[in-house]
PDB file of C-alpha atoms in Angstrom:
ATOM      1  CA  UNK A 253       3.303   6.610 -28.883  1.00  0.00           C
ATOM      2  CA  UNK A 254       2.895   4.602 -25.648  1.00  0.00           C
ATOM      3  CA  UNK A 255       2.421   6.690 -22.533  1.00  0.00           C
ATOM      4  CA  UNK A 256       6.133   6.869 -20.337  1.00  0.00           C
ATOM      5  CA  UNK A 257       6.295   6.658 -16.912  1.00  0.00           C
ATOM      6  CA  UNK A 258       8.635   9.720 -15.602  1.00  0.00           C
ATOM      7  CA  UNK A 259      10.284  10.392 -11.878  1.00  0.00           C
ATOM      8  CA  UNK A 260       9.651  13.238 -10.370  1.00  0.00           C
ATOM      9  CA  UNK A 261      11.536  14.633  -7.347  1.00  0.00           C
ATOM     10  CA  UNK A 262      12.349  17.674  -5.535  1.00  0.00           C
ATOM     11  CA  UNK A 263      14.671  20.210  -7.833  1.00  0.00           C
ATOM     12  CA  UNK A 264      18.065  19.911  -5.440  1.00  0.00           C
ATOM     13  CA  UNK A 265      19.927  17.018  -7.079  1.00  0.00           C
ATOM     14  CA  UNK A 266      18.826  14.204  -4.914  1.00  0.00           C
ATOM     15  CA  UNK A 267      16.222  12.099  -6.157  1.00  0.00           C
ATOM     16  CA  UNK A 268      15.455  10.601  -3.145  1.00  0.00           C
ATOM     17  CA  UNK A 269      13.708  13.843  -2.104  1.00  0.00           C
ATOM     18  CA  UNK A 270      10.308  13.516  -3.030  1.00  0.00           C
ATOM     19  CA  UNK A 271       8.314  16.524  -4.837  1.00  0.00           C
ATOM     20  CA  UNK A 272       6.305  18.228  -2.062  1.00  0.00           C
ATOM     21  CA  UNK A 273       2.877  18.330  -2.518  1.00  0.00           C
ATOM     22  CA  UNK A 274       2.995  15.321  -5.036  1.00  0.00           C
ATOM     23  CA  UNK A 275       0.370  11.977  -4.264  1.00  0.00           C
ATOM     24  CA  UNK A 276       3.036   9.998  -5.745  1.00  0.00           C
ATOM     25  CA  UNK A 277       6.745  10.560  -7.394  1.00  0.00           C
ATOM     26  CA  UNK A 278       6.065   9.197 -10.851  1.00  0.00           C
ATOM     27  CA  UNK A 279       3.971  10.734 -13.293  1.00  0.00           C
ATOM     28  CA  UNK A 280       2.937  10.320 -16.715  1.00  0.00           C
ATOM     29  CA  UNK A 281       4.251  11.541 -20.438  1.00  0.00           C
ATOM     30  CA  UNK A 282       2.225  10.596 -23.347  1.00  0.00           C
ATOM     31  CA  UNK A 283       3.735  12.839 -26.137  1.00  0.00           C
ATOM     32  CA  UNK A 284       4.329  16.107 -24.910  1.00  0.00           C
ATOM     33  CA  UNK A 285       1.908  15.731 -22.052  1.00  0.00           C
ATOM     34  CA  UNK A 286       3.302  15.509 -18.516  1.00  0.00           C
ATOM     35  CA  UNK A 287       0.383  14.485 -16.245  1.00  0.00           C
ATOM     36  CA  UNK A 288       1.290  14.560 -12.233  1.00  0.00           C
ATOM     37  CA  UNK A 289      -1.481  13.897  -9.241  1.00  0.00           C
ATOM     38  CA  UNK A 290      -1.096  16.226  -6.183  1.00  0.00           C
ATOM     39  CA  UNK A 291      -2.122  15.961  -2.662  1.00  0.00           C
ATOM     40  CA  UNK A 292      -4.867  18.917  -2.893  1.00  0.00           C
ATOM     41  CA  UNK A 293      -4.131  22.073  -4.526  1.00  0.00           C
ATOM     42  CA  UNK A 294      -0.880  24.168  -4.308  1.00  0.00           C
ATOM     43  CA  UNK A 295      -1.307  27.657  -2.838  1.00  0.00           C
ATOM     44  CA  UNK A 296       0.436  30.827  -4.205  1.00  0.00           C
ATOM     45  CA  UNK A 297       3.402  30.791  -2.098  1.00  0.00           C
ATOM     46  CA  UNK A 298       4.293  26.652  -2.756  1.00  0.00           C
ATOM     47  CA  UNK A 299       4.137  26.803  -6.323  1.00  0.00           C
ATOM     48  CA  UNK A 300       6.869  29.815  -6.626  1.00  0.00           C
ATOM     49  CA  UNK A 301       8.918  28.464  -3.819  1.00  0.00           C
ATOM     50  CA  UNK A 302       8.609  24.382  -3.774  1.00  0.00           C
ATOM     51  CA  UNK A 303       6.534  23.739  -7.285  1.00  0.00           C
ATOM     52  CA  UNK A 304      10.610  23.583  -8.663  1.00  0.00           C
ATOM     53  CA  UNK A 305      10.641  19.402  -9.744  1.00  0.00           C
ATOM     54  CA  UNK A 306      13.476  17.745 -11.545  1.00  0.00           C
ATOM     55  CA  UNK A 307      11.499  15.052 -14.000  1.00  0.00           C
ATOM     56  CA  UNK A 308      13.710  12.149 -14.931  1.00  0.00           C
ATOM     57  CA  UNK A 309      12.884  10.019 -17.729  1.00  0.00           C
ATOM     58  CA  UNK A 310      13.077   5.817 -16.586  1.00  0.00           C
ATOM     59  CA  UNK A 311      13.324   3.163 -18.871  1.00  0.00           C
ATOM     60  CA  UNK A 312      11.678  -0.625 -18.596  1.00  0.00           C
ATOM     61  CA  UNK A 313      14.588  -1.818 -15.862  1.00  0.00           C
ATOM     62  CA  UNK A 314      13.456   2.069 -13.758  1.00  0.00           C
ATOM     63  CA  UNK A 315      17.217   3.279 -14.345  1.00  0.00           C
TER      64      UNK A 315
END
């Protein structure tokens, strides 16, 4: 199975919010493998209260 390119974005119904502490809003899913690239690690308190990411699934046209 080919690798998919996913959207990632922040977890309150706009997509136009990027994910905090993400290098980039797409990531990766090859299988059942979701691979995403952060800007430096996430302490304690941001990955229980913004680490909450809505991943959206984009096909060849990015719809």
């Amino acid at each position: 199975m080919d690798p998919v390119m996913v959207k990632v974005a922040k977890a309150d119904g706009n997509s136009e919010n990027p994910a905090p502490g993400l290098a980039s809003d797409t990531a990766t899913l090859n299988g059942d493998k979701l691979t995403l690239t952060f800007n430096g690690a996430l302490d304690k308190t941001s990955a229980e209260e913004e680490a909450n990411y809505k991943v959206e699934k984009e096909d060849a046209q990015g719809t």
